[in-house]
């Protein structure tokens, strides 16, 4: 993969992926997310992400929001359990404008009290909105089940009580403790020479003081499987089944990504979709997901169905998992699974912002970015025995937890 990296003296790294397009993309990835919050401060990382767009030492909210929109650009952000990401898309001439804005909002936001009050109300509405979406709520609650008592289990949005309690000191303390300059990557995708990238990154980010506090991320706790059922004011039954899984660094990560894609990943031809939706018409949506993190991972299967069909849907899911535990994939099945996964990854390259964020995260997590050829080679080395071993470990019924939301009678 054609990319170059420049590291500033303060530790910030700048990744450039050249492209002949007149459309450019940029992102800044910070290794700080909801798992880094202190107890009783659930939602603080996400709250800070919102406030970065509000006011800086030299710009008000309108000036921040208009900085790129006035030239047709787009600016947005998101927070996960382990990352904060700000990203922008714009025409080629506006790279300098974009990097200037990134530097301003990430390092010079002033978090005024009036903006904090308004944004608390926005996030309270966001929390209410998620609670009205059972497919979203059950996945959040399931993660709390998997990591009960640990920061990874807490909702990224926080709770109404915690959000209302945030102070400016909380924000400043979190920013100082977690926005480590050596764990920040700026990604740039566009038609620029590398000298320009170096010049602009030095211009806007070299003056940021190095910030290297000790990382205090809490280690994962013990896990035991649980099966929970709740009654909710909803029309359908929603169900999640899953397990803790492999971390980013685990030797089985690539093989499990392949297995998950075969089971219930992207596309209509996954085993779960063919069996539960296409063959029996039981569920409109059924999918499986595997999310590796720095020291653990999450595997889950989600579906929603009519209450009277829940038992059959669960039995069909269990049947598919049992087949993967008991039967090795045949040579043709394994080859087809690899070809499908490789093709999807290759097509994903067309999503340039997604590609840039993925590359920037890879540099942050591994210190390098694998080429497509290296990624494909890893997939092609996966064996039928490895898939069987993973299926027996990850799909062990004694280790699988479940959560069901049933309609109130």
XYZ file of C-alpha atoms in Angstrom:
409
model
C 0.000 0.000 0.000
C 1.416 3.351 -1.078
C 1.613 5.571 2.013
C 4.156 7.666 3.898
C 4.454 8.677 7.553
C 5.976 11.744 9.159
C 6.396 11.930 12.941
C 6.601 15.265 14.734
C 8.869 15.805 17.730
C 5.848 15.837 20.056
C 4.978 12.289 18.949
C 2.045 13.070 16.638
C 2.211 10.987 13.446
C 0.947 12.108 10.058
C 0.014 9.473 7.465
C -0.373 10.346 3.789
C -2.105 8.120 1.235
C -1.677 9.654 -2.263
C -4.616 9.751 -4.659
C -5.088 11.549 -8.001
C -8.631 12.578 -7.063
C -9.666 16.205 -6.676
C -11.601 15.116 -3.559
C -9.520 14.863 -0.381
C -10.150 13.364 3.042
C -8.506 13.894 6.424
C -8.978 12.462 9.876
C -7.447 12.727 13.295
C -7.596 9.574 15.454
C -7.002 9.874 19.200
C -6.440 6.785 21.332
C -9.003 7.854 23.923
C -12.544 6.603 24.328
C -15.240 5.742 26.814
C -13.195 3.001 28.508
C -10.771 5.701 29.682
C -13.387 7.557 31.723
C -13.236 7.643 35.519
C -16.011 5.864 37.445
C -19.193 7.972 37.564
C -18.101 9.905 34.444
C -19.822 7.685 31.845
C -20.205 9.522 28.542
C -17.458 12.096 29.125
C -15.348 11.148 26.066
C -18.412 11.465 23.820
C -19.399 14.753 25.494
C -15.947 16.179 24.751
C -16.241 15.111 21.102
C -19.441 17.182 20.860
C -17.873 20.205 22.555
C -14.866 20.254 20.214
C -17.207 21.820 17.638
C -18.442 24.595 19.919
C -15.852 27.238 20.687
C -12.079 27.659 20.558
C -9.717 30.441 21.539
C -10.213 32.088 18.127
C -13.476 30.693 16.662
C -17.093 30.576 17.766
C -19.465 27.726 16.912
C -20.631 29.218 13.609
C -17.074 29.870 12.468
C -16.104 26.264 13.260
C -19.094 24.770 11.456
C -18.755 27.110 8.463
C -15.005 26.755 8.068
C -15.384 23.774 5.721
C -19.071 23.946 4.813
C -18.608 27.336 3.144
C -16.271 25.664 0.634
C -18.498 22.603 0.210
C -16.635 20.421 2.707
C -17.979 18.119 5.380
C -16.863 17.839 9.016
C -17.940 15.174 11.494
C -16.768 13.035 14.409
C -17.527 9.938 16.465
C -16.480 8.262 19.709
C -15.988 4.558 20.416
C -14.908 2.569 23.455
C -11.247 3.221 22.611
C -11.042 6.041 20.047
C -12.145 9.566 19.264
C -12.163 10.401 15.552
C -12.699 13.737 13.768
C -12.905 13.522 9.985
C -13.438 15.824 7.023
C -13.927 15.637 3.249
C -13.135 18.596 1.003
C -11.825 19.705 -2.373
C -8.074 19.469 -2.935
C -7.253 23.186 -2.421
C -8.660 23.178 1.121
C -6.231 20.876 2.933
C -4.573 23.745 4.793
C -7.956 25.063 5.893
C -8.893 21.577 7.179
C -5.682 20.956 9.129
C -5.897 24.441 10.654
C -9.408 23.586 11.862
C -8.359 20.175 13.230
C -5.549 21.759 15.245
C -7.834 24.468 16.558
C -10.717 22.302 17.752
C -8.645 19.434 19.194
C -6.063 21.520 21.050
C -7.634 24.960 21.621
C -11.278 24.332 22.504
C -12.313 26.308 25.603
C -15.494 24.417 26.604
C -17.655 27.403 27.656
C -20.309 26.787 30.294
C -23.165 28.010 28.099
C -22.226 25.572 25.324
C -21.888 22.778 27.876
C -25.457 23.380 29.058
C -26.826 23.269 25.496
C -24.859 20.184 24.535
C -25.976 18.310 27.632
C -29.556 18.741 26.419
C -28.581 17.509 22.946
C -26.986 14.370 24.387
C -29.939 13.730 26.713
C -32.133 13.746 23.601
C -29.639 11.403 21.909
C -29.856 8.999 24.866
C -33.666 9.054 24.696
C -33.532 8.430 20.960
C -31.338 5.348 21.416
C -33.617 4.013 24.129
C -36.466 4.230 21.609
C -34.510 1.974 19.234
C -34.458 -1.526 20.760
C -32.001 -2.853 18.154
C -29.486 -0.228 19.311
C -30.328 -0.451 23.007
C -30.007 -4.233 23.229
C -26.513 -4.188 21.727
C -25.404 -1.548 24.229
C -26.950 -3.477 27.114
C -25.373 -6.720 25.886
C -21.912 -5.158 26.037
C -22.676 -4.208 29.633
C -23.536 -7.861 30.244
C -20.231 -9.042 28.735
C -18.153 -6.508 30.700
C -20.247 -6.040 33.817
C -18.528 -3.693 36.266
C -15.868 -2.676 33.717
C -15.591 0.576 31.710
C -15.968 -1.392 28.450
C -19.499 -2.279 29.479
C -20.649 1.295 29.968
C -22.720 3.062 27.334
C -20.651 5.463 25.233
C -23.384 8.110 25.582
C -23.412 7.885 29.376
C -26.573 8.227 31.458
C -28.784 11.284 32.108
C -27.356 11.474 35.638
C -23.686 11.371 34.583
C -24.124 13.715 31.619
C -25.810 16.343 33.789
C -22.948 16.122 36.316
C -20.069 16.974 33.939
C -17.990 20.040 34.796
C -15.372 21.940 32.840
C -12.718 20.514 35.171
C -13.827 16.971 34.237
C -13.295 17.822 30.554
C -9.914 19.473 31.021
C -8.671 16.638 33.244
C -9.787 13.944 30.757
C -8.225 15.800 27.821
C -4.907 16.175 29.637
C -4.867 12.571 30.891
C -5.858 10.859 27.624
C -5.003 12.995 24.571
C -1.442 11.684 24.434
C 0.442 13.231 21.528
C 2.274 9.963 20.792
C -1.122 8.240 20.432
C -2.587 10.649 17.899
C -2.535 9.971 14.153
C -3.533 12.457 11.464
C -4.494 10.795 8.190
C -4.574 12.591 4.825
C -5.858 11.078 1.583
C -5.362 13.194 -1.513
C -3.351 14.494 -4.428
C -0.451 16.127 -2.580
C 3.296 15.638 -2.584
C 4.774 14.481 0.698
C 6.810 17.684 1.131
C 3.540 19.610 1.292
C 2.181 17.186 3.888
C 5.301 17.606 6.035
C 5.267 21.394 5.702
C 1.616 21.738 6.690
C 1.798 19.206 9.519
C 4.829 21.012 10.952
C 3.083 24.377 10.518
C -0.051 23.409 12.409
C 0.955 20.639 14.814
C 4.671 20.961 15.628
C 3.913 23.695 18.175
C 1.642 21.446 20.227
C 3.494 20.613 23.474
C 4.275 16.935 23.946
C 1.736 15.339 26.287
C 2.806 11.889 27.505
C 0.885 10.995 30.672
C 0.997 7.430 31.978
C -1.716 5.256 30.421
C -4.178 4.143 33.133
C -6.495 1.960 31.051
C -8.154 -0.651 33.284
C -7.481 -4.298 32.421
C -10.450 -6.471 31.538
C -12.167 -8.312 34.385
C -13.419 -11.880 34.749
C -16.276 -13.057 32.529
C -19.028 -15.575 33.146
C -21.889 -16.326 30.762
C -25.358 -14.995 31.578
C -28.803 -15.264 29.998
C -31.124 -12.311 30.626
C -34.683 -11.567 29.518
C -36.426 -8.188 29.814
C -39.922 -6.926 29.035
C -40.007 -3.690 27.034
C -42.715 -1.495 25.429
C -41.856 -2.794 21.938
C -43.632 -4.679 19.154
C -41.051 -7.371 18.304
C -38.661 -9.572 20.217
C -35.016 -8.596 19.908
C -32.201 -10.999 20.754
C -28.401 -10.868 21.038
C -26.183 -13.908 21.597
C -22.429 -13.668 21.985
C -19.174 -13.937 23.835
C -15.992 -12.092 24.649
C -13.519 -12.616 21.851
C -9.998 -12.086 20.546
C -8.026 -8.844 20.782
C -6.416 -6.975 17.876
C -3.092 -8.664 18.532
C -4.396 -12.241 18.817
C -3.113 -14.839 16.371
C -6.702 -15.880 15.534
C -7.977 -12.377 14.694
C -7.835 -12.719 10.904
C -9.278 -16.237 10.929
C -12.149 -15.173 13.175
C -12.914 -12.176 10.955
C -13.181 -14.679 8.099
C -15.377 -17.053 10.127
C -17.653 -14.253 11.294
C -18.075 -13.041 7.717
C -19.056 -16.559 6.651
C -21.509 -16.903 9.528
C -23.349 -13.582 9.486
C -21.280 -10.847 7.907
C -21.875 -8.472 5.022
C -24.082 -9.624 2.173
C -27.147 -11.796 1.702
C -25.277 -15.103 1.357
C -24.114 -15.490 4.968
C -25.148 -18.754 6.606
C -27.415 -17.071 9.147
C -29.148 -14.929 6.527
C -29.707 -17.863 4.166
C -31.096 -20.081 6.934
C -33.155 -17.703 9.077
C -34.311 -15.077 6.569
C -34.229 -16.658 3.122
C -35.250 -20.235 3.967
C -37.730 -19.655 6.782
C -38.561 -15.920 6.584
C -38.305 -15.589 10.341
C -36.265 -12.366 10.637
C -35.783 -9.330 8.425
C -32.364 -8.626 9.952
C -29.954 -11.214 11.292
C -26.234 -10.559 11.490
C -23.093 -11.390 13.412
C -20.311 -9.006 14.353
C -16.776 -9.359 15.657
C -15.091 -6.236 17.037
C -11.476 -6.691 18.169
C -10.119 -4.178 20.688
C -6.711 -3.567 22.225
C -6.940 -6.312 24.866
C -10.220 -8.126 24.199
C -13.003 -8.362 21.648
C -16.755 -8.710 21.241
C -18.603 -11.323 19.201
C -22.371 -11.080 18.855
C -25.310 -12.309 16.798
C -28.374 -10.058 16.597
C -31.873 -10.650 15.237
C -35.357 -9.258 15.668
C -38.491 -11.340 15.067
C -42.102 -11.871 16.106
C -42.286 -13.215 19.650
C -43.855 -16.539 18.669
C -40.961 -17.189 16.247
C -38.165 -16.487 18.742
C -37.766 -20.098 19.872
C -37.400 -21.379 16.323
C -34.964 -18.595 15.417
C -32.787 -19.436 18.421
C -32.774 -23.133 17.503
C -31.740 -22.321 13.925
C -28.914 -20.088 15.138
C -27.739 -22.816 17.517
C -27.845 -25.318 14.647
C -25.568 -23.152 12.505
C -23.112 -22.660 15.364
C -23.123 -26.400 16.118
C -22.357 -27.239 12.466
C -19.323 -24.940 12.578
C -18.154 -26.556 15.832
C -18.569 -30.111 14.578
C -17.730 -30.010 10.878
C -14.596 -28.718 9.204
C -15.177 -26.499 6.212
C -14.575 -28.408 2.995
C -11.915 -27.134 0.575
C -14.515 -25.537 -1.690
C -16.375 -23.905 1.228
C -13.161 -22.485 2.665
C -12.024 -21.179 -0.735
C -15.397 -19.543 -1.345
C -15.347 -17.940 2.107
C -11.869 -16.536 1.460
C -12.747 -15.258 -2.025
C -15.866 -13.543 -0.717
C -14.023 -11.887 2.174
C -11.104 -10.786 -0.008
C -13.490 -9.348 -2.589
C -15.404 -7.393 0.035
C -12.192 -5.937 1.440
C -11.032 -4.937 -2.041
C -14.371 -3.255 -2.795
C -14.170 -1.494 0.556
C -11.133 0.365 -0.770
C -13.587 2.464 -2.793
C -14.810 4.019 0.468
C -11.881 6.379 0.705
C -12.734 7.921 4.055
C -13.272 4.448 5.545
C -9.938 3.352 4.096
C -8.121 6.387 5.506
C -9.578 5.888 8.990
C -8.705 2.178 8.858
C -5.120 2.957 7.832
C -4.761 5.595 10.542
C -6.075 3.205 13.204
C -3.696 0.518 11.985
C -0.749 2.894 12.343
C -1.956 3.800 15.830
C -2.491 0.177 16.924
C 0.325 -1.671 15.147
C 2.807 1.010 14.090
C 2.340 0.050 10.431
C -0.263 -0.434 7.712
C -0.556 -3.772 5.905
C -0.849 -3.680 2.131
C -3.827 -5.358 0.496
C -1.499 -8.119 -0.632
C -0.357 -8.715 2.964
C -3.968 -8.744 4.207
C -4.990 -11.209 1.498
C -1.990 -13.413 2.272
C -3.058 -13.618 5.936
C -6.572 -14.614 4.891
C -5.265 -17.233 2.487
C -3.170 -18.893 5.212
C -6.264 -19.663 7.319
C -6.832 -23.426 7.536
C -9.935 -25.549 8.072
C -8.452 -26.799 11.360
C -7.963 -23.228 12.593
C -11.569 -22.334 11.759
C -12.814 -25.423 13.613
C -10.664 -24.593 16.659
C -11.993 -21.023 16.755
C -15.603 -22.139 16.325
C -15.282 -24.509 19.281
C -13.751 -21.808 21.446
C -15.982 -18.879 20.490
C -19.269 -20.750 20.033
C -19.018 -22.942 23.138
C -22.609 -22.946 24.501
C -21.316 -22.791 28.090
C -19.461 -19.538 27.297
C -22.172 -17.843 25.219
C -24.321 -15.155 26.847
C -27.719 -14.021 25.627
C -30.076 -11.106 26.083
C -33.695 -10.917 24.964
C -36.070 -7.958 24.851
C -39.682 -9.203 24.793
C -42.759 -7.029 24.223
C -44.714 -6.266 27.366
C -47.987 -8.173 27.484
